CSV table of C-alpha atoms and ligand atoms in Angstrom, one decimal:
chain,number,residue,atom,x,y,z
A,1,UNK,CA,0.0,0.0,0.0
A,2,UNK,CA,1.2,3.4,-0.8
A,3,UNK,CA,1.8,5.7,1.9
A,4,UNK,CA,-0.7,8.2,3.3
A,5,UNK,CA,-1.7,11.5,2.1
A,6,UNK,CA,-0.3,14.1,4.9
A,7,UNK,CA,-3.3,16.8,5.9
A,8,UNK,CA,-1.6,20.1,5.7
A,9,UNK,CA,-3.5,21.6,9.0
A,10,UNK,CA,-1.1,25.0,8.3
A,11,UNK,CA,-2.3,25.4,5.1
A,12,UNK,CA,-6.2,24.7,5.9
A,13,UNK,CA,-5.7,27.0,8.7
A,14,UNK,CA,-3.7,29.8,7.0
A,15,UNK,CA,-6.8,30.1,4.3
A,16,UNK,CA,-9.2,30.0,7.4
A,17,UNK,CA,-8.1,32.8,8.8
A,18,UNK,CA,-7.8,35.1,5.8
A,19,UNK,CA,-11.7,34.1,5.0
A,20,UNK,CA,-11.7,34.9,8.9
A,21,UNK,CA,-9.8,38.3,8.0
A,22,UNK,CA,-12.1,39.2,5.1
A,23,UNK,CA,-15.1,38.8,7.2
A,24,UNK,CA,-14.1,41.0,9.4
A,25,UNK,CA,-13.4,43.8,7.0
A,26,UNK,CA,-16.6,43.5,5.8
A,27,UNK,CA,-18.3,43.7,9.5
A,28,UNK,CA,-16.3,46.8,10.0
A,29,UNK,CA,-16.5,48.5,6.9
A,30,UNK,CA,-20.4,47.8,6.0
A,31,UNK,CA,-21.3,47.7,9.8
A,32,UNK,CA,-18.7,49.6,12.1
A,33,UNK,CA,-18.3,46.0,14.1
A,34,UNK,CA,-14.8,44.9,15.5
A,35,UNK,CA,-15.1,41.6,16.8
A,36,UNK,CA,-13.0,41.4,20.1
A,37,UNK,CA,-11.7,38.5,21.8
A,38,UNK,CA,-10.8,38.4,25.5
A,39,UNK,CA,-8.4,35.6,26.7
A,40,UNK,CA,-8.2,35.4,30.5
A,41,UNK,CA,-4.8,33.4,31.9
A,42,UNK,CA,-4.7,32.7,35.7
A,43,UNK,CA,-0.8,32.1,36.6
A,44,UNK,CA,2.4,31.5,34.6
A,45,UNK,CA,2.1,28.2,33.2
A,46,UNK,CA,4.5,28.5,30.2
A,47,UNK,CA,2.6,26.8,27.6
A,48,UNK,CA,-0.4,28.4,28.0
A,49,UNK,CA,1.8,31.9,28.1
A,50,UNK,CA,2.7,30.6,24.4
A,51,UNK,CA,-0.9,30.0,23.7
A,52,UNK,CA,-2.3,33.0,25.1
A,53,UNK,CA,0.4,35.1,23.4
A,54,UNK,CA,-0.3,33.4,19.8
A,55,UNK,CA,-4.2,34.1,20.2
A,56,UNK,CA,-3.2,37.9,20.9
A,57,UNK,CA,-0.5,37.6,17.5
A,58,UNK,CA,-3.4,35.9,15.4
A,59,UNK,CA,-6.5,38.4,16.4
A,60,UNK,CA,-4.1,41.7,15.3
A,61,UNK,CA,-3.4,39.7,12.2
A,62,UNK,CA,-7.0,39.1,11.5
A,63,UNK,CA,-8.0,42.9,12.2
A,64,UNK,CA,-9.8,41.2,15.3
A,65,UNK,CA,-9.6,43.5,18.6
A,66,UNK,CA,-7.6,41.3,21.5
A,67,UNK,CA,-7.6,42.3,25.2
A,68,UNK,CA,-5.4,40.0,27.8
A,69,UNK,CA,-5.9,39.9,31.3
A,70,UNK,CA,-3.4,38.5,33.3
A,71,UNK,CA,-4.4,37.2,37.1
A,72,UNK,CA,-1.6,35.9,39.8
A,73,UNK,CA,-2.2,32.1,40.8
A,74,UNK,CA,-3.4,33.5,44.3
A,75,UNK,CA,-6.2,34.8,42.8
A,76,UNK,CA,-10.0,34.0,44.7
A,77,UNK,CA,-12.4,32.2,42.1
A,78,UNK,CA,-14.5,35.5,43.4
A,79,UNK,CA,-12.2,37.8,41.8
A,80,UNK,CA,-11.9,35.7,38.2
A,81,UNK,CA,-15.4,35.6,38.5
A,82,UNK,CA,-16.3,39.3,38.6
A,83,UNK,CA,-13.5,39.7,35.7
A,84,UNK,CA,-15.7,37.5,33.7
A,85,UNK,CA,-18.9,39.3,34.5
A,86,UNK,CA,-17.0,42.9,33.7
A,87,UNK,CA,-16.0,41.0,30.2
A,88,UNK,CA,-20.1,39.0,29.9
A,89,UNK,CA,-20.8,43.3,30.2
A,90,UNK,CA,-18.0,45.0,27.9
A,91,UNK,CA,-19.6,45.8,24.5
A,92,UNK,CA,-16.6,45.5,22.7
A,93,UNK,CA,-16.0,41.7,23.5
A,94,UNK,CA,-17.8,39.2,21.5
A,95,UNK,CA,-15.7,36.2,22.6
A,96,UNK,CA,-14.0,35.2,26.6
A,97,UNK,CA,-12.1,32.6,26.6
A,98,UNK,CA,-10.7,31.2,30.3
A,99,UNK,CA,-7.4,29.8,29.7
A,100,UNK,CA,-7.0,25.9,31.1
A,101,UNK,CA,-6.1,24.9,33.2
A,102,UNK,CA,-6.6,27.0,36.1
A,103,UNK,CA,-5.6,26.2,39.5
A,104,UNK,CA,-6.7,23.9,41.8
A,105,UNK,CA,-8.2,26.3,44.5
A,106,UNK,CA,-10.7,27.1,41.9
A,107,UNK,CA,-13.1,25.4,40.5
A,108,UNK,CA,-13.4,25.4,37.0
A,109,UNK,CA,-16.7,24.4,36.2
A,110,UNK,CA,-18.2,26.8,37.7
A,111,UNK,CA,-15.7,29.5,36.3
A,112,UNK,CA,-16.8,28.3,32.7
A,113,UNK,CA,-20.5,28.3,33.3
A,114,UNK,CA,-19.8,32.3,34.5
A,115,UNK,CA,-18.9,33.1,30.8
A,116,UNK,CA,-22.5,34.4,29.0
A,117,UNK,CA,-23.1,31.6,27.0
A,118,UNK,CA,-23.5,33.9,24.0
A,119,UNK,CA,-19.5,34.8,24.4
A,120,UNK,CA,-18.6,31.4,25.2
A,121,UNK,CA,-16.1,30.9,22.4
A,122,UNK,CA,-14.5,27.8,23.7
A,123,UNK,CA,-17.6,25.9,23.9
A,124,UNK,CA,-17.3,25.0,27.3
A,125,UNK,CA,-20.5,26.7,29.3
A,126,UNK,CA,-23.4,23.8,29.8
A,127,UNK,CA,-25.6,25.7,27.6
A,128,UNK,CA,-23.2,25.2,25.0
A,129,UNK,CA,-21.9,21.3,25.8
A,130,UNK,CA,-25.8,20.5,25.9
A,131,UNK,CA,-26.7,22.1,22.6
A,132,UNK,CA,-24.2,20.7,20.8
A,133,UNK,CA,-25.5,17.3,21.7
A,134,UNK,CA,-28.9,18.4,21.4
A,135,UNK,CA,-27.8,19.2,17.4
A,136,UNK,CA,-28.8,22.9,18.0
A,137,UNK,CA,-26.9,26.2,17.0
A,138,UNK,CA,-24.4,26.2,19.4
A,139,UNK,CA,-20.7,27.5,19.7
A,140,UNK,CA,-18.2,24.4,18.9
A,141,UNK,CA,-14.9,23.5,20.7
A,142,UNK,CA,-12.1,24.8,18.6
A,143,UNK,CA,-9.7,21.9,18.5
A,144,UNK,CA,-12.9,19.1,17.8
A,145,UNK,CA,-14.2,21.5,15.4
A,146,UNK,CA,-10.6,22.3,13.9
A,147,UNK,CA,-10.2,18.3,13.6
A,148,UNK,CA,-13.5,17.9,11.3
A,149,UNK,CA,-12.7,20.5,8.8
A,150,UNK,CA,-9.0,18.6,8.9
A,151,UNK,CA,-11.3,15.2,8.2
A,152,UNK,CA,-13.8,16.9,5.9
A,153,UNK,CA,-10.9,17.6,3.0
A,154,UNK,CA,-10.2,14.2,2.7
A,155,UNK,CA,-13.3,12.5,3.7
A,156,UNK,CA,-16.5,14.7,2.5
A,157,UNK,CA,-19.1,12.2,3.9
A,158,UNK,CA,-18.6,11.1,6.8
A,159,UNK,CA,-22.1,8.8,7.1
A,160,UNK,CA,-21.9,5.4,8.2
A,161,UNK,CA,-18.4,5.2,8.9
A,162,UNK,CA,-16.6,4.2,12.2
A,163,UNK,CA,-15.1,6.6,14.3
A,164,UNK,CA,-12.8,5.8,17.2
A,165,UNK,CA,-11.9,9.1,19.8
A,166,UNK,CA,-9.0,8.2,21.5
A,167,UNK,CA,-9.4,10.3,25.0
A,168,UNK,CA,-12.8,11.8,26.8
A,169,UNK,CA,-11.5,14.9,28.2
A,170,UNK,CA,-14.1,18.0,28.4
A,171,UNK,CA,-11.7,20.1,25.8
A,172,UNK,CA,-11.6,17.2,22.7
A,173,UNK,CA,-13.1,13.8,23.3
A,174,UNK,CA,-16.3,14.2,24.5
A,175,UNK,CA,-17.4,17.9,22.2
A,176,UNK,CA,-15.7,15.6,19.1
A,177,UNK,CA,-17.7,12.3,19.8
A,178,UNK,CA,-20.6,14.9,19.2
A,179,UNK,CA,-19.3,16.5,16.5
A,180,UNK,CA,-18.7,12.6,14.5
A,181,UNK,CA,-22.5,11.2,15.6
A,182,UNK,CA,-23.8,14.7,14.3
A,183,UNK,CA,-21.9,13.6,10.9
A,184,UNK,CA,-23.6,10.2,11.1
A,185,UNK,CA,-20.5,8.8,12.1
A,186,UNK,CA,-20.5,5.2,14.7
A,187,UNK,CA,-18.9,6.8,17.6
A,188,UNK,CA,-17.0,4.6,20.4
A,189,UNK,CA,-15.0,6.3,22.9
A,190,UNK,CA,-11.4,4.7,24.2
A,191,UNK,CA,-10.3,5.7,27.8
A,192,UNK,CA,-8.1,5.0,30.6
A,193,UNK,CA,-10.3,2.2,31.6
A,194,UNK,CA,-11.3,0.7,28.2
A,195,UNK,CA,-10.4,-3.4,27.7
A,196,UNK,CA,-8.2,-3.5,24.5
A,197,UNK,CA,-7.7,0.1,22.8
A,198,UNK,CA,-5.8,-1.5,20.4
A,199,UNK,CA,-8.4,-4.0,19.0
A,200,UNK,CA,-11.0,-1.3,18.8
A,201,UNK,CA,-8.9,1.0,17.2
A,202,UNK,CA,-8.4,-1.5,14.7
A,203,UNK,CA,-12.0,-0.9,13.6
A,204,UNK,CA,-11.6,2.6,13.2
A,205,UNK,CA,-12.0,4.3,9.7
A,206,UNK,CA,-11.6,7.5,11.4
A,207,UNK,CA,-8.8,7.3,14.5
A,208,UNK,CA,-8.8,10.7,16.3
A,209,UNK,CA,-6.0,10.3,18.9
A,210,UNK,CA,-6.4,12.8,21.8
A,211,UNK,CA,-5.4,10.7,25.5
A,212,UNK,CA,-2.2,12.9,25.5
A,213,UNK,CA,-0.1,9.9,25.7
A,214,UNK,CA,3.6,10.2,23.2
A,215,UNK,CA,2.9,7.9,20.4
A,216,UNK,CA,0.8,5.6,22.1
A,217,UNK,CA,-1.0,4.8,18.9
A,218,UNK,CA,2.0,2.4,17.7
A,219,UNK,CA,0.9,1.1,13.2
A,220,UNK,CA,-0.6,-2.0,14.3
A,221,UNK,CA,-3.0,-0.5,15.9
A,222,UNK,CA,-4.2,1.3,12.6
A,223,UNK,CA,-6.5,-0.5,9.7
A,224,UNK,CA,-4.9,0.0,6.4
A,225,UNK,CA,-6.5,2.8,4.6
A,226,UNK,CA,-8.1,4.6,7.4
A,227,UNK,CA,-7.7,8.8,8.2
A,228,UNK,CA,-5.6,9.7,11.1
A,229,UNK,CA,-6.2,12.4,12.8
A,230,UNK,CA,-3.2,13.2,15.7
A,231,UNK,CA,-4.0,16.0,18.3
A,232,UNK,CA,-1.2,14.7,20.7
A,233,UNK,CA,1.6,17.5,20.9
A,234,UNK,CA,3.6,15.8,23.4
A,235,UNK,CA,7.2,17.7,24.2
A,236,UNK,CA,9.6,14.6,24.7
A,237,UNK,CA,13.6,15.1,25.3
A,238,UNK,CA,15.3,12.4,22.4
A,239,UNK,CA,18.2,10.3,23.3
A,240,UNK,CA,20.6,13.1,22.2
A,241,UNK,CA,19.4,15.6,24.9
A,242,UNK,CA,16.6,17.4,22.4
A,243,UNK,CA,13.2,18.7,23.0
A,244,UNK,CA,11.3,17.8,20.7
A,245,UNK,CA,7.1,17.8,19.6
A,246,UNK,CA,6.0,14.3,19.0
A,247,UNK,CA,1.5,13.4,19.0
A,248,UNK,CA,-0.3,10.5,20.5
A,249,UNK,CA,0.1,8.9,16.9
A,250,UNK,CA,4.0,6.8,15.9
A,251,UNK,CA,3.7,9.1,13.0
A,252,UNK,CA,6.2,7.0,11.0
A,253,UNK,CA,4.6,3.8,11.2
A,254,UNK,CA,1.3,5.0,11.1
A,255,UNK,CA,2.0,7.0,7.8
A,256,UNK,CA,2.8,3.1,6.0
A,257,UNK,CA,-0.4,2.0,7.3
A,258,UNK,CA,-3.1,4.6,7.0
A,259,UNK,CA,-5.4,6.4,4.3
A,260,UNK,CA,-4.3,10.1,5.6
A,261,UNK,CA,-2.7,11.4,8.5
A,262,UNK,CA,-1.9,14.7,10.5
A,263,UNK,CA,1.4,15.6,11.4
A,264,UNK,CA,2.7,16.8,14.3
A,265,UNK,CA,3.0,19.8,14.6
A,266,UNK,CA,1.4,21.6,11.8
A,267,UNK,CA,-1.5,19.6,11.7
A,268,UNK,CA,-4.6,20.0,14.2
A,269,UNK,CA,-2.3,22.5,16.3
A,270,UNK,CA,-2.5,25.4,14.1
A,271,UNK,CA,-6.4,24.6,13.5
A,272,UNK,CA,-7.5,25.7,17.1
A,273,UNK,CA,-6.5,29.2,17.1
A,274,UNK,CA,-7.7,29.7,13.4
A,275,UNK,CA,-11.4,27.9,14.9
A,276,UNK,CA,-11.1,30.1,17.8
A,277,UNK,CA,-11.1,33.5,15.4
A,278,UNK,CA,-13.7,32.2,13.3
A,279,UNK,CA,-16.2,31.4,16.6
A,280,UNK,CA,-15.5,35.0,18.0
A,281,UNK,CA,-16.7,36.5,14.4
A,282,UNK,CA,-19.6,33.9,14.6
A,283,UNK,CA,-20.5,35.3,18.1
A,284,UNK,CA,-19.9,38.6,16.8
A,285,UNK,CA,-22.3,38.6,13.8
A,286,UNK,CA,-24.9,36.3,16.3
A,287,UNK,CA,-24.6,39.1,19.4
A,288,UNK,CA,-26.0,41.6,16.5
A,289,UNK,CA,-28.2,39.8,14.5
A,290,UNK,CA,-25.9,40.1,11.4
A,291,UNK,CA,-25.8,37.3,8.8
A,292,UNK,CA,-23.3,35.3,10.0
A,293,UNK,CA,-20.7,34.8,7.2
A,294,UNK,CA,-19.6,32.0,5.4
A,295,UNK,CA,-16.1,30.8,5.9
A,296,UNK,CA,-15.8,27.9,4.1
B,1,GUN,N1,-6.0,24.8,27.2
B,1,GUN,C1,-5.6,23.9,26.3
B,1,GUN,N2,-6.5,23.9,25.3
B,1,GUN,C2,-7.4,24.9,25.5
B,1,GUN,C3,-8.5,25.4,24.8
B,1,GUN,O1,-8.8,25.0,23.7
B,1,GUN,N3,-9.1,26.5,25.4
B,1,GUN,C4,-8.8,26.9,26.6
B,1,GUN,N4,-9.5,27.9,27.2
B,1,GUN,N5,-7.8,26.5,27.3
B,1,GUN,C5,-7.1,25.4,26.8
């Protein structure tokens, strides 16, 4: 069998966000409308510094409007709180977003369902979890959502087909499995406690890999043909002393086995922030009653 296509995630993003880009001329020019997007980060956890910083780089580039508040680790779940109601209040927000993880003095469920649903950009207020289940207009996850357009350029219909979602957290597994049964996908979930990933892998036309585990996902775990789809980015330090990006996939042995595949990086990675600009114009557009546009 030949080997797999490779998605291109930076290329798929890169022409979402200039669709994102035009869209946002064309609020601001036929309506006077800057979409804004607020990132709140509690703390100095490194990576999401990096995170937080590239949302702030790829809003400017996008003509969106970017505010950044930074909170000390000490800080009362009171205090976050009232930040997010000043935000739920600011006219020139459309989108919050509560960088995770937060610390464990606060609880983060009930930090998430603080954010008014209609500026939940994440996708993580109850309102929003239940109706995306519930297969009503809602606003989607950005990674799950940035993994279907990913699937959806080599795999336009979806029906009927089995999908395997490696992981159940609250940020990918669970809003994905959604996502695939809303695409009339056969949806099975694979945990920490599941009896033989690897056999039920096996079954998967469509393997989304998401348990954060370095290249747990080894080829023979893959049936021949099927899409690939690798949101691991695990930092691992090789043999000669090197940092280095690896997924949940063994990209090099899945690649022999499989249909099409993601890289890592530059495949899901660079979807999430390019998701995350398009769901702040969608609230944006929503917040107004404006047509919401179409992105592609
Ligand atoms: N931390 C890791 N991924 C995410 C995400 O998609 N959104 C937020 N808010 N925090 C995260």
């Amino acid at each position: 069998m030949s080997e797999a296509i490779v998605i291109d995630g930076q290329a798929v993003a890169a022409r979402l966000r200039q669709g994102v880009a035009a869209a946002v001329e064309d609020l601001r020019s036929r309506h006077g409308v800057t979409p804004g997007l607020a990132a709140i980060i509690v703390g100095d956890d490194p990576a999401s510094q990096i995170y937080v910083r590239n949302k702030s780089r790829a809003c400017h580039a996008a003509g969106l409007g970017s505010f950044e508040h930074r909170l000390t680790a000490e800080v009362s779940e009171a205090a976050l709180v009232a930040q997010i109601d000043e935000l739920n209040r600011d006219e020139r927000v459309d989108g919050i977003l509560v960088q995770l993880p937060l610390p464990d003095a606060i609880d983060a469920q009930r930090v998430l369902g603080a954010v008014a649903p209609e500026k939940d950009v994440d996708g993580f207020h109850p309102l929003n979890v239940g109706r995306l289940w519930s297969r009503q207009p809602s606003l989607v996850p950005c990674t799950p959502l940035g993994c279907l357009i990913l699937l959806r350029t080599v795999r336009a219909d979806l029906a009927g087909l089995e999908a395997v979602v490696l992981g159940r957290s609250q940020i990918v597994g669970r809003p994905l499995a959604a996502l695939l049964v809303a695409a009339d996908c056969t949806v099975t979930i694979v945990h920490s406690r599941s009896r033989d990933p690897a056999a039920i892998c096996r079954r998967a036309d469509i393997l989304i890999a998401a348990a954060g585990e370095p290249q747990m996902v080894k080829g023979d775990w893959i049936k021949p043909g099927a899409t690939v789809i690798d949101v691991g980015t695990n930092r691992v330090v090789a043999a000669d002393g090197r940092a280095r990006l690896v997924g949940d996939v063994d990209y090099e042995a899945a690649r022999a086995v499989a249909g099409a595949i993601t890289p890592v990086p530059g495949g899901v990675g660079p979807m999430t922030i390019a998701c995350l600009l398009q769901n702040t114009v969608i609230a944006a557009c929503r917040r107004r009653g404006l047509p919401e546009p179409d992105l592609g």
